[in-house]
PDB file of C-alpha atoms in Angstrom:
ATOM      1  CA  MET A1067    -201.424 -69.634  -0.624  1.00  0.00           C
ATOM      2  CA  LEU A1068    -199.097 -71.411  -2.867  1.00  0.00           C
ATOM      3  CA  ILE A1069    -195.422 -71.930  -1.579  1.00  0.00           C
ATOM      4  CA  VAL A1070    -192.816 -72.156  -4.253  1.00  0.00           C
ATOM      5  CA  ALA A1071    -189.749 -73.205  -2.044  1.00  0.00           C
ATOM      6  CA  GLU A1072    -186.722 -71.184  -2.997  1.00  0.00           C
ATOM      7  CA  ARG A1073    -183.580 -72.832  -1.244  1.00  0.00           C
ATOM      8  CA  ILE A1074    -182.079 -74.752  -3.539  1.00  0.00           C
ATOM      9  CA  ASN A1075    -180.809 -71.947  -5.909  1.00  0.00           C
ATOM     10  CA  SER A1076    -177.219 -71.693  -6.916  1.00  0.00           C
ATOM     11  CA  SER A1077    -176.917 -67.886  -5.691  1.00  0.00           C
ATOM     12  CA  ARG A1078    -176.650 -69.379  -2.147  1.00  0.00           C
ATOM     13  CA  LYS A1079    -172.633 -70.243  -1.874  1.00  0.00           C
ATOM     14  CA  SER A1080    -173.436 -73.539  -0.038  1.00  0.00           C
ATOM     15  CA  VAL A1081    -175.904 -74.531  -2.786  1.00  0.00           C
ATOM     16  CA  ALA A1082    -173.429 -73.534  -5.546  1.00  0.00           C
ATOM     17  CA  GLN A1083    -170.805 -75.729  -3.385  1.00  0.00           C
ATOM     18  CA  ALA A1084    -172.505 -78.767  -2.920  1.00  0.00           C
ATOM     19  CA  MET A1085    -173.756 -78.762  -6.885  1.00  0.00           C
ATOM     20  CA  GLU A1086    -170.021 -78.095  -8.102  1.00  0.00           C
ATOM     21  CA  VAL A1087    -169.273 -81.543  -5.797  1.00  0.00           C
ATOM     22  CA  GLN A1088    -172.648 -83.034  -6.533  1.00  0.00           C
ATOM     23  CA  ASP A1089    -172.740 -83.443  -2.948  1.00  0.00           C
ATOM     24  CA  LYS A1090    -176.447 -85.586  -3.173  1.00  0.00           C
ATOM     25  CA  GLY A1091    -177.177 -85.683   0.798  1.00  0.00           C
ATOM     26  CA  PHE A1092    -177.041 -81.858   1.005  1.00  0.00           C
ATOM     27  CA  ILE A1093    -179.005 -81.074  -1.877  1.00  0.00           C
ATOM     28  CA  GLN A1094    -181.726 -83.959  -0.955  1.00  0.00           C
ATOM     29  CA  ASN A1095    -181.618 -82.886   2.820  1.00  0.00           C
ATOM     30  CA  GLU A1096    -182.475 -79.076   1.540  1.00  0.00           C
ATOM     31  CA  ALA A1097    -185.177 -80.530  -0.568  1.00  0.00           C
ATOM     32  CA  ARG A1098    -186.777 -82.578   2.379  1.00  0.00           C
ATOM     33  CA  ILE A1099    -186.778 -79.864   4.909  1.00  0.00           C
ATOM     34  CA  GLN A1100    -188.426 -77.912   2.841  1.00  0.00           C
ATOM     35  CA  VAL A1101    -191.489 -80.503   1.752  1.00  0.00           C
ATOM     36  CA  GLU A1102    -191.796 -81.012   5.617  1.00  0.00           C
ATOM     37  CA  ALA A1103    -192.189 -77.270   5.917  1.00  0.00           C
ATOM     38  CA  GLY A1104    -195.009 -76.899   3.693  1.00  0.00           C
ATOM     39  CA  ALA A1105    -193.641 -76.361   0.261  1.00  0.00           C
ATOM     40  CA  ASP A1106    -195.948 -76.714  -3.165  1.00  0.00           C
ATOM     41  CA  TYR A1107    -193.364 -76.470  -5.335  1.00  0.00           C
ATOM     42  CA  ILE A1108    -189.638 -76.831  -4.915  1.00  0.00           C
ATOM     43  CA  ASP A1109    -187.644 -74.231  -7.057  1.00  0.00           C
ATOM     44  CA  VAL A1110    -184.513 -75.735  -8.592  1.00  0.00           C
ATOM     45  CA  ASN A1111    -181.977 -73.314 -10.279  1.00  0.00           C
ATOM     46  CA  ALA A1112    -178.166 -73.736 -11.354  1.00  0.00           C
ATOM     47  CA  GLY A1113    -178.114 -70.401 -13.404  1.00  0.00           C
ATOM     48  CA  SER A1114    -174.843 -69.283 -11.395  1.00  0.00           C
ATOM     49  CA  PHE A1115    -172.726 -72.161 -13.577  1.00  0.00           C
ATOM     50  CA  ILE A1116    -172.437 -70.447 -16.934  1.00  0.00           C
ATOM     51  CA  GLY A1117    -171.885 -73.153 -19.664  1.00  0.00           C
ATOM     52  CA  GLU A1118    -172.574 -76.063 -16.846  1.00  0.00           C
ATOM     53  CA  GLU A1119    -176.406 -74.929 -15.971  1.00  0.00           C
ATOM     54  CA  THR A1120    -177.964 -77.592 -18.042  1.00  0.00           C
ATOM     55  CA  GLU A1121    -175.968 -80.720 -17.076  1.00  0.00           C
ATOM     56  CA  LEU A1122    -175.978 -79.595 -13.318  1.00  0.00           C
ATOM     57  CA  LEU A1123    -179.612 -78.698 -13.540  1.00  0.00           C
ATOM     58  CA  LYS A1124    -180.307 -82.726 -14.898  1.00  0.00           C
ATOM     59  CA  TRP A1125    -178.400 -83.909 -11.643  1.00  0.00           C
ATOM     60  CA  VAL A1126    -180.366 -81.466  -9.543  1.00  0.00           C
ATOM     61  CA  VAL A1127    -183.430 -82.716 -10.916  1.00  0.00           C
ATOM     62  CA  GLU A1128    -182.708 -86.041 -10.545  1.00  0.00           C
ATOM     63  CA  VAL A1129    -181.477 -86.194  -6.918  1.00  0.00           C
ATOM     64  CA  VAL A1130    -184.452 -84.049  -5.575  1.00  0.00           C
ATOM     65  CA  GLN A1131    -186.969 -86.512  -7.087  1.00  0.00           C
ATOM     66  CA  GLU A1132    -185.277 -89.521  -5.411  1.00  0.00           C
ATOM     67  CA  THR A1133    -186.459 -87.525  -2.334  1.00  0.00           C
ATOM     68  CA  THR A1134    -189.627 -86.239  -2.801  1.00  0.00           C
ATOM     69  CA  ASP A1135    -192.638 -86.362  -4.980  1.00  0.00           C
ATOM     70  CA  VAL A1136    -193.644 -82.762  -4.703  1.00  0.00           C
ATOM     71  CA  PRO A1137    -193.278 -81.190  -8.156  1.00  0.00           C
ATOM     72  CA  LEU A1138    -190.770 -78.948  -9.132  1.00  0.00           C
ATOM     73  CA  CYS A1139    -190.038 -75.285 -10.412  1.00  0.00           C
ATOM     74  CA  ILE A1140    -187.763 -75.104 -12.938  1.00  0.00           C
ATOM     75  CA  ASP A1141    -185.666 -71.960 -12.801  1.00  0.00           C
ATOM     76  CA  SER A1142    -184.152 -70.701 -15.650  1.00  0.00           C
ATOM     77  CA  PRO A1143    -184.448 -67.993 -18.307  1.00  0.00           C
ATOM     78  CA  ASP A1144    -182.565 -70.512 -21.050  1.00  0.00           C
ATOM     79  CA  PRO A1145    -185.166 -71.747 -23.204  1.00  0.00           C
ATOM     80  CA  GLU A1146    -182.437 -74.558 -24.134  1.00  0.00           C
ATOM     81  CA  VAL A1147    -182.064 -75.432 -20.557  1.00  0.00           C
ATOM     82  CA  ILE A1148    -185.556 -75.540 -20.071  1.00  0.00           C
ATOM     83  CA  LYS A1149    -186.263 -77.877 -23.184  1.00  0.00           C
ATOM     84  CA  VAL A1150    -183.684 -80.624 -22.196  1.00  0.00           C
ATOM     85  CA  VAL A1151    -185.176 -80.721 -18.415  1.00  0.00           C
ATOM     86  CA  LEU A1152    -188.603 -80.633 -18.850  1.00  0.00           C
ATOM     87  CA  PRO A1153    -189.003 -84.232 -20.100  1.00  0.00           C
ATOM     88  CA  LEU A1154    -187.104 -85.720 -17.168  1.00  0.00           C
ATOM     89  CA  LEU A1155    -189.652 -84.579 -14.854  1.00  0.00           C
ATOM     90  CA  HIS A1156    -192.122 -87.048 -12.842  1.00  0.00           C
ATOM     91  CA  ARG A1157    -194.688 -84.715 -12.424  1.00  0.00           C
ATOM     92  CA  PRO A1158    -195.870 -81.474 -14.280  1.00  0.00           C
ATOM     93  CA  PRO A1159    -193.868 -78.660 -13.319  1.00  0.00           C
ATOM     94  CA  MET A1160    -193.978 -74.934 -12.903  1.00  0.00           C
ATOM     95  CA  VAL A1161    -191.530 -72.946 -15.131  1.00  0.00           C
ATOM     96  CA  ASN A1162    -190.028 -69.796 -14.146  1.00  0.00           C
ATOM     97  CA  SER A1163    -190.152 -67.829 -15.931  1.00  0.00           C
ATOM     98  CA  ILE A1164    -191.501 -65.910 -19.017  1.00  0.00           C
ATOM     99  CA  THR A1165    -191.267 -62.252 -19.707  1.00  0.00           C
ATOM    100  CA  MET A1166    -192.524 -60.541 -22.851  1.00  0.00           C
ATOM    101  CA  GLU A1167    -188.922 -60.795 -24.279  1.00  0.00           C
ATOM    102  CA  PRO A1168    -189.286 -62.815 -28.004  1.00  0.00           C
ATOM    103  CA  VAL A1169    -186.656 -65.011 -27.005  1.00  0.00           C
ATOM    104  CA  ARG A1170    -188.208 -66.195 -23.536  1.00  0.00           C
ATOM    105  CA  LEU A1171    -191.799 -65.798 -24.718  1.00  0.00           C
ATOM    106  CA  GLU A1172    -191.360 -67.993 -28.062  1.00  0.00           C
ATOM    107  CA  GLY A1173    -188.707 -70.266 -26.768  1.00  0.00           C
ATOM    108  CA  ILE A1174    -190.505 -71.120 -23.727  1.00  0.00           C
ATOM    109  CA  LEU A1175    -194.518 -70.685 -23.968  1.00  0.00           C
ATOM    110  CA  PRO A1176    -194.667 -74.076 -26.567  1.00  0.00           C
ATOM    111  CA  LEU A1177    -192.495 -76.032 -23.943  1.00  0.00           C
ATOM    112  CA  VAL A1178    -195.112 -74.850 -21.233  1.00  0.00           C
ATOM    113  CA  ALA A1179    -198.284 -75.615 -23.223  1.00  0.00           C
ATOM    114  CA  GLU A1180    -196.634 -79.000 -24.209  1.00  0.00           C
ATOM    115  CA  GLN A1181    -195.897 -80.402 -20.587  1.00  0.00           C
ATOM    116  CA  LYS A1182    -198.839 -79.041 -19.756  1.00  0.00           C
ATOM    117  CA  ALA A1183    -196.969 -76.593 -16.812  1.00  0.00           C
ATOM    118  CA  LYS A1184    -197.624 -73.966 -14.893  1.00  0.00           C
ATOM    119  CA  VAL A1185    -195.732 -70.965 -15.522  1.00  0.00           C
ATOM    120  CA  ILE A1186    -194.531 -67.926 -14.180  1.00  0.00           C
ATOM    121  CA  GLY A1187    -195.011 -64.579 -15.928  1.00  0.00           C
ATOM    122  CA  LEU A1188    -192.767 -61.504 -15.148  1.00  0.00           C
ATOM    123  CA  CYS A1189    -193.844 -58.022 -15.848  1.00  0.00           C
ATOM    124  CA  GLN A1190    -190.873 -57.203 -18.249  1.00  0.00           C
ATOM    125  CA  SER A1191    -190.123 -56.865 -21.977  1.00  0.00           C
ATOM    126  CA  GLU A1192    -187.217 -55.807 -24.239  1.00  0.00           C
ATOM    127  CA  ASP A1193    -187.778 -52.148 -23.170  1.00  0.00           C
ATOM    128  CA  THR A1194    -189.669 -51.820 -19.830  1.00  0.00           C
ATOM    129  CA  LEU A1195    -188.905 -53.034 -16.190  1.00  0.00           C
ATOM    130  CA  ALA A1196    -192.424 -51.728 -15.170  1.00  0.00           C
ATOM    131  CA  GLU A1197    -191.971 -49.835 -12.324  1.00  0.00           C
ATOM    132  CA  THR A1198    -195.031 -48.325 -12.253  1.00  0.00           C
ATOM    133  CA  VAL A1199    -198.345 -49.664 -11.412  1.00  0.00           C
ATOM    134  CA  ASP A1200    -199.388 -48.886 -15.081  1.00  0.00           C
ATOM    135  CA  ASP A1201    -196.593 -50.543 -16.719  1.00  0.00           C
ATOM    136  CA  LYS A1202    -197.242 -53.491 -14.412  1.00  0.00           C
ATOM    137  CA  VAL A1203    -200.944 -54.074 -15.789  1.00  0.00           C
ATOM    138  CA  ARG A1204    -200.375 -53.379 -18.902  1.00  0.00           C
ATOM    139  CA  LEU A1205    -197.805 -55.888 -19.176  1.00  0.00           C
ATOM    140  CA  ALA A1206    -199.517 -58.411 -17.410  1.00  0.00           C
ATOM    141  CA  GLY A1207    -202.324 -58.083 -19.722  1.00  0.00           C
ATOM    142  CA  LEU A1208    -200.129 -59.081 -22.542  1.00  0.00           C
ATOM    143  CA  LEU A1209    -198.700 -61.973 -20.750  1.00  0.00           C
ATOM    144  CA  VAL A1210    -202.580 -63.141 -20.539  1.00  0.00           C
ATOM    145  CA  GLU A1211    -202.933 -62.729 -23.996  1.00  0.00           C
ATOM    146  CA  GLU A1212    -199.969 -64.498 -25.040  1.00  0.00           C
ATOM    147  CA  VAL A1213    -200.718 -67.428 -22.521  1.00  0.00           C
ATOM    148  CA  SER A1214    -204.300 -67.711 -23.711  1.00  0.00           C
ATOM    149  CA  LYS A1215    -203.315 -68.035 -27.458  1.00  0.00           C
ATOM    150  CA  ALA A1216    -201.065 -70.723 -26.254  1.00  0.00           C
ATOM    151  CA  GLY A1217    -203.942 -72.716 -25.205  1.00  0.00           C
ATOM    152  CA  ILE A1218    -202.812 -72.423 -21.745  1.00  0.00           C
ATOM    153  CA  SER A1219    -205.601 -71.971 -18.627  1.00  0.00           C
ATOM    154  CA  LEU A1220    -205.156 -68.639 -16.919  1.00  0.00           C
ATOM    155  CA  ASP A1221    -205.151 -71.034 -13.738  1.00  0.00           C
ATOM    156  CA  ASP A1222    -201.682 -72.208 -14.685  1.00  0.00           C
ATOM    157  CA  LEU A1223    -200.533 -68.415 -15.195  1.00  0.00           C
ATOM    158  CA  TYR A1224    -198.701 -66.901 -12.126  1.00  0.00           C
ATOM    159  CA  ILE A1225    -198.084 -63.203 -12.799  1.00  0.00           C
ATOM    160  CA  ASP A1226    -195.527 -61.651 -10.981  1.00  0.00           C
ATOM    161  CA  PRO A1227    -195.371 -57.981 -10.738  1.00  0.00           C
ATOM    162  CA  LEU A1228    -191.687 -57.366  -9.818  1.00  0.00           C
ATOM    163  CA  VAL A1229    -190.747 -55.372  -6.912  1.00  0.00           C
ATOM    164  CA  TYR A1230    -187.431 -53.799  -6.714  1.00  0.00           C
ATOM    165  CA  PRO A1231    -185.644 -52.683  -3.224  1.00  0.00           C
ATOM    166  CA  ILE A1232    -187.366 -49.887  -1.514  1.00  0.00           C
ATOM    167  CA  SER A1233    -183.977 -48.865  -0.503  1.00  0.00           C
ATOM    168  CA  SER A1234    -183.251 -47.381  -4.095  1.00  0.00           C
ATOM    169  CA  ASN A1235    -186.583 -47.073  -4.927  1.00  0.00           C
ATOM    170  CA  PRO A1236    -189.218 -45.900  -2.148  1.00  0.00           C
ATOM    171  CA  VAL A1237    -192.287 -46.672  -3.948  1.00  0.00           C
ATOM    172  CA  SER A1238    -191.858 -50.176  -5.414  1.00  0.00           C
ATOM    173  CA  ALA A1239    -193.465 -51.974  -3.042  1.00  0.00           C
ATOM    174  CA  LEU A1240    -196.523 -49.747  -2.984  1.00  0.00           C
ATOM    175  CA  ALA A1241    -196.790 -49.941  -7.054  1.00  0.00           C
ATOM    176  CA  VAL A1242    -196.294 -54.083  -6.390  1.00  0.00           C
ATOM    177  CA  LEU A1243    -199.560 -53.976  -4.028  1.00  0.00           C
ATOM    178  CA  GLU A1244    -201.644 -51.969  -6.141  1.00  0.00           C
ATOM    179  CA  ALA A1245    -200.718 -54.240  -9.433  1.00  0.00           C
ATOM    180  CA  ILE A1246    -201.587 -57.223  -7.426  1.00  0.00           C
ATOM    181  CA  GLU A1247    -205.179 -55.730  -6.646  1.00  0.00           C
ATOM    182  CA  ARG A1248    -205.656 -54.387 -10.129  1.00  0.00           C
ATOM    183  CA  ILE A1249    -204.347 -57.939 -11.886  1.00  0.00           C
ATOM    184  CA  MET A1250    -206.446 -60.167  -9.439  1.00  0.00           C
ATOM    185  CA  LYS A1251    -209.573 -57.696 -10.808  1.00  0.00           C
ATOM    186  CA  GLU A1252    -208.672 -56.879 -14.039  1.00  0.00           C
ATOM    187  CA  PHE A1253    -207.878 -60.816 -15.322  1.00  0.00           C
ATOM    188  CA  PRO A1254    -209.941 -63.103 -13.261  1.00  0.00           C
ATOM    189  CA  GLY A1255    -208.725 -66.583 -13.055  1.00  0.00           C
ATOM    190  CA  VAL A1256    -205.257 -65.448 -13.242  1.00  0.00           C
ATOM    191  CA  HIS A1257    -202.690 -65.561 -10.302  1.00  0.00           C
ATOM    192  CA  THR A1258    -200.125 -63.292  -8.597  1.00  0.00           C
ATOM    193  CA  ILE A1259    -197.106 -64.482  -7.228  1.00  0.00           C
ATOM    194  CA  CYS A1260    -193.887 -62.824  -5.620  1.00  0.00           C
ATOM    195  CA  GLY A1261    -190.438 -63.356  -4.596  1.00  0.00           C
ATOM    196  CA  LEU A1262    -189.883 -61.365  -0.933  1.00  0.00           C
ATOM    197  CA  THR A1263    -186.023 -60.737  -1.122  1.00  0.00           C
ATOM    198  CA  ASN A1264    -185.555 -57.863  -3.376  1.00  0.00           C
ATOM    199  CA  VAL A1265    -187.988 -55.646  -1.727  1.00  0.00           C
ATOM    200  CA  SER A1266    -185.298 -55.469   1.282  1.00  0.00           C
ATOM    201  CA  TYR A1267    -182.018 -55.605  -0.537  1.00  0.00           C
ATOM    202  CA  GLY A1268    -179.457 -52.742   1.130  1.00  0.00           C
ATOM    203  CA  LEU A1269    -181.514 -52.593   4.270  1.00  0.00           C
ATOM    204  CA  PRO A1270    -180.981 -54.057   7.648  1.00  0.00           C
ATOM    205  CA  SER A1271    -182.866 -56.861   9.628  1.00  0.00           C
ATOM    206  CA  ARG A1272    -184.160 -57.556   5.909  1.00  0.00           C
ATOM    207  CA  LYS A1273    -186.274 -60.678   7.075  1.00  0.00           C
ATOM    208  CA  LEU A1274    -188.435 -58.284   8.936  1.00  0.00           C
ATOM    209  CA  ILE A1275    -189.010 -56.063   5.584  1.00  0.00           C
ATOM    210  CA  ASN A1276    -189.961 -59.221   3.521  1.00  0.00           C
ATOM    211  CA  ARG A1277    -192.388 -60.755   6.345  1.00  0.00           C
ATOM    212  CA  THR A1278    -194.054 -56.853   6.131  1.00  0.00           C
ATOM    213  CA  PHE A1279    -194.268 -56.723   2.460  1.00  0.00           C
ATOM    214  CA  LEU A1280    -195.685 -60.580   2.300  1.00  0.00           C
ATOM    215  CA  VAL A1281    -198.632 -59.615   4.616  1.00  0.00           C
ATOM    216  CA  ALA A1282    -198.889 -56.547   2.839  1.00  0.00           C
ATOM    217  CA  ALA A1283    -199.230 -58.446  -0.387  1.00  0.00           C
ATOM    218  CA  ILE A1284    -201.625 -61.158   0.737  1.00  0.00           C
ATOM    219  CA  THR A1285    -204.301 -58.119   1.846  1.00  0.00           C
ATOM    220  CA  LYS A1286    -204.101 -57.119  -1.873  1.00  0.00           C
ATOM    221  CA  GLY A1287    -204.882 -60.611  -3.034  1.00  0.00           C
ATOM    222  CA  LEU A1288    -201.509 -62.294  -3.606  1.00  0.00           C
ATOM    223  CA  ASP A1289    -201.925 -65.787  -3.968  1.00  0.00           C
ATOM    224  CA  ALA A1290    -198.544 -67.535  -4.280  1.00  0.00           C
ATOM    225  CA  VAL A1291    -195.029 -66.924  -3.210  1.00  0.00           C
ATOM    226  CA  ILE A1292    -191.888 -67.713  -3.791  1.00  0.00           C
ATOM    227  CA  MET A1293    -190.267 -67.893  -0.084  1.00  0.00           C
ATOM    228  CA  ASP A1294    -188.098 -69.898   2.469  1.00  0.00           C
ATOM    229  CA  PRO A1295    -190.697 -72.317   4.002  1.00  0.00           C
ATOM    230  CA  THR A1296    -188.317 -72.992   6.718  1.00  0.00           C
ATOM    231  CA  ASP A1297    -188.485 -69.743   7.779  1.00  0.00           C
ATOM    232  CA  ASN A1298    -190.842 -69.761  10.674  1.00  0.00           C
ATOM    233  CA  ALA A1299    -191.272 -66.120  11.110  1.00  0.00           C
ATOM    234  CA  LEU A1300    -192.165 -65.499   7.659  1.00  0.00           C
ATOM    235  CA  PHE A1301    -194.414 -68.950   7.606  1.00  0.00           C
ATOM    236  CA  GLY A1302    -196.227 -67.928  10.906  1.00  0.00           C
ATOM    237  CA  ALA A1303    -196.641 -64.314   9.095  1.00  0.00           C
ATOM    238  CA  LEU A1304    -197.905 -66.014   6.038  1.00  0.00           C
ATOM    239  CA  LYS A1305    -200.882 -68.276   8.400  1.00  0.00           C
ATOM    240  CA  ALA A1306    -201.505 -65.264  10.219  1.00  0.00           C
ATOM    241  CA  ALA A1307    -202.327 -62.936   7.214  1.00  0.00           C
ATOM    242  CA  LEU A1308    -204.291 -65.722   5.586  1.00  0.00           C
ATOM    243  CA  ALA A1309    -206.505 -66.135   8.682  1.00  0.00           C
ATOM    244  CA  VAL A1310    -206.849 -62.369   9.032  1.00  0.00           C
ATOM    245  CA  VAL A1311    -208.389 -61.884   5.199  1.00  0.00           C
ATOM    246  CA  SER A1312    -210.403 -64.689   5.966  1.00  0.00           C
ATOM    247  CA  LYS A1313    -208.583 -67.120   3.609  1.00  0.00           C
ATOM    248  CA  ASP A1314    -208.354 -69.928   6.042  1.00  0.00           C
ATOM    249  CA  GLU A1315    -211.619 -70.913   7.413  1.00  0.00           C
ATOM    250  CA  TYR A1316    -212.227 -70.945  11.232  1.00  0.00           C
ATOM    251  CA  CYS A1317    -208.403 -70.543  11.806  1.00  0.00           C
ATOM    252  CA  MET A1318    -207.670 -73.949  10.894  1.00  0.00           C
ATOM    253  CA  GLU A1319    -204.179 -73.957   9.413  1.00  0.00           C
ATOM    254  CA  TYR A1320    -203.038 -71.136  11.671  1.00  0.00           C
ATOM    255  CA  ILE A1321    -204.115 -73.370  14.508  1.00  0.00           C
ATOM    256  CA  ALA A1322    -202.436 -76.245  12.982  1.00  0.00           C
ATOM    257  CA  ALA A1323    -199.294 -74.265  12.238  1.00  0.00           C
ATOM    258  CA  PHE A1324    -199.448 -73.284  15.980  1.00  0.00           C
ATOM    259  CA  ARG A1325    -199.915 -76.838  17.137  1.00  0.00           C
ATOM    260  CA  ASP A1326    -196.772 -77.832  14.810  1.00  0.00           C
ATOM    261  CA  GLY A1327    -194.484 -75.336  16.615  1.00  0.00           C
ATOM    262  CA  ARG A1328    -194.511 -72.891  13.186  1.00  0.00           C
ATOM    263  CA  LEU A1329    -195.464 -69.718  14.717  1.00  0.00           C
ATOM    264  CA  ALA A1330    -192.207 -67.828  15.719  1.00  0.00           C
TER     265      ALA A1330
END
């Protein structure tokens, strides 16, 4: 299970404040604790700063790369921002994200191919937010076609079927679970990924909903997740689910997590 660590995101008030005053120590500590908690990629996002996103993201990339060799996930919908930041990276990155919207697809996909990056593809187009299973799978197929035409391996494509809050769309989580299963079967070699926080928006005890959704998604074949790896309850649920679905041989990762005190 590939873990993209989500904490360095300007939508978090403390992170936005650190970016504003260029608090290097705060950002580096956020990177460090996520790496120690098992992150495979560190997502970096400065999207809350309209007009300043490029310069702030360049600064964040610089200070995070001083701290760790773990590769970065560059999180921006703006092709121009991504174009400026990608050459600064020390290791092949992940890009978050493309959609079937022409501006993002045509602006970002060539950069992904040039940098030999991994890429997250959202099941979204100009006229479809993909709320149904069929729409999610159809858009996943279109993403597979476009990525293949660009010469990018399907092993580098991570499809996000997009979950919406179950407080307002009660069947959204179910639609995503079925879509994950179909995508993994219909497009061999591709990966699926999901951010967890949308599913619980507007509900109490959100972390419980997030954990439950993650476990259910793993049973359907989800093999990557955008999450906070320092959340031991969430991390423990992930390790337990992988053991249950036989993706952790002899439960060795689960046992190691227990020994490290990571199973809350």
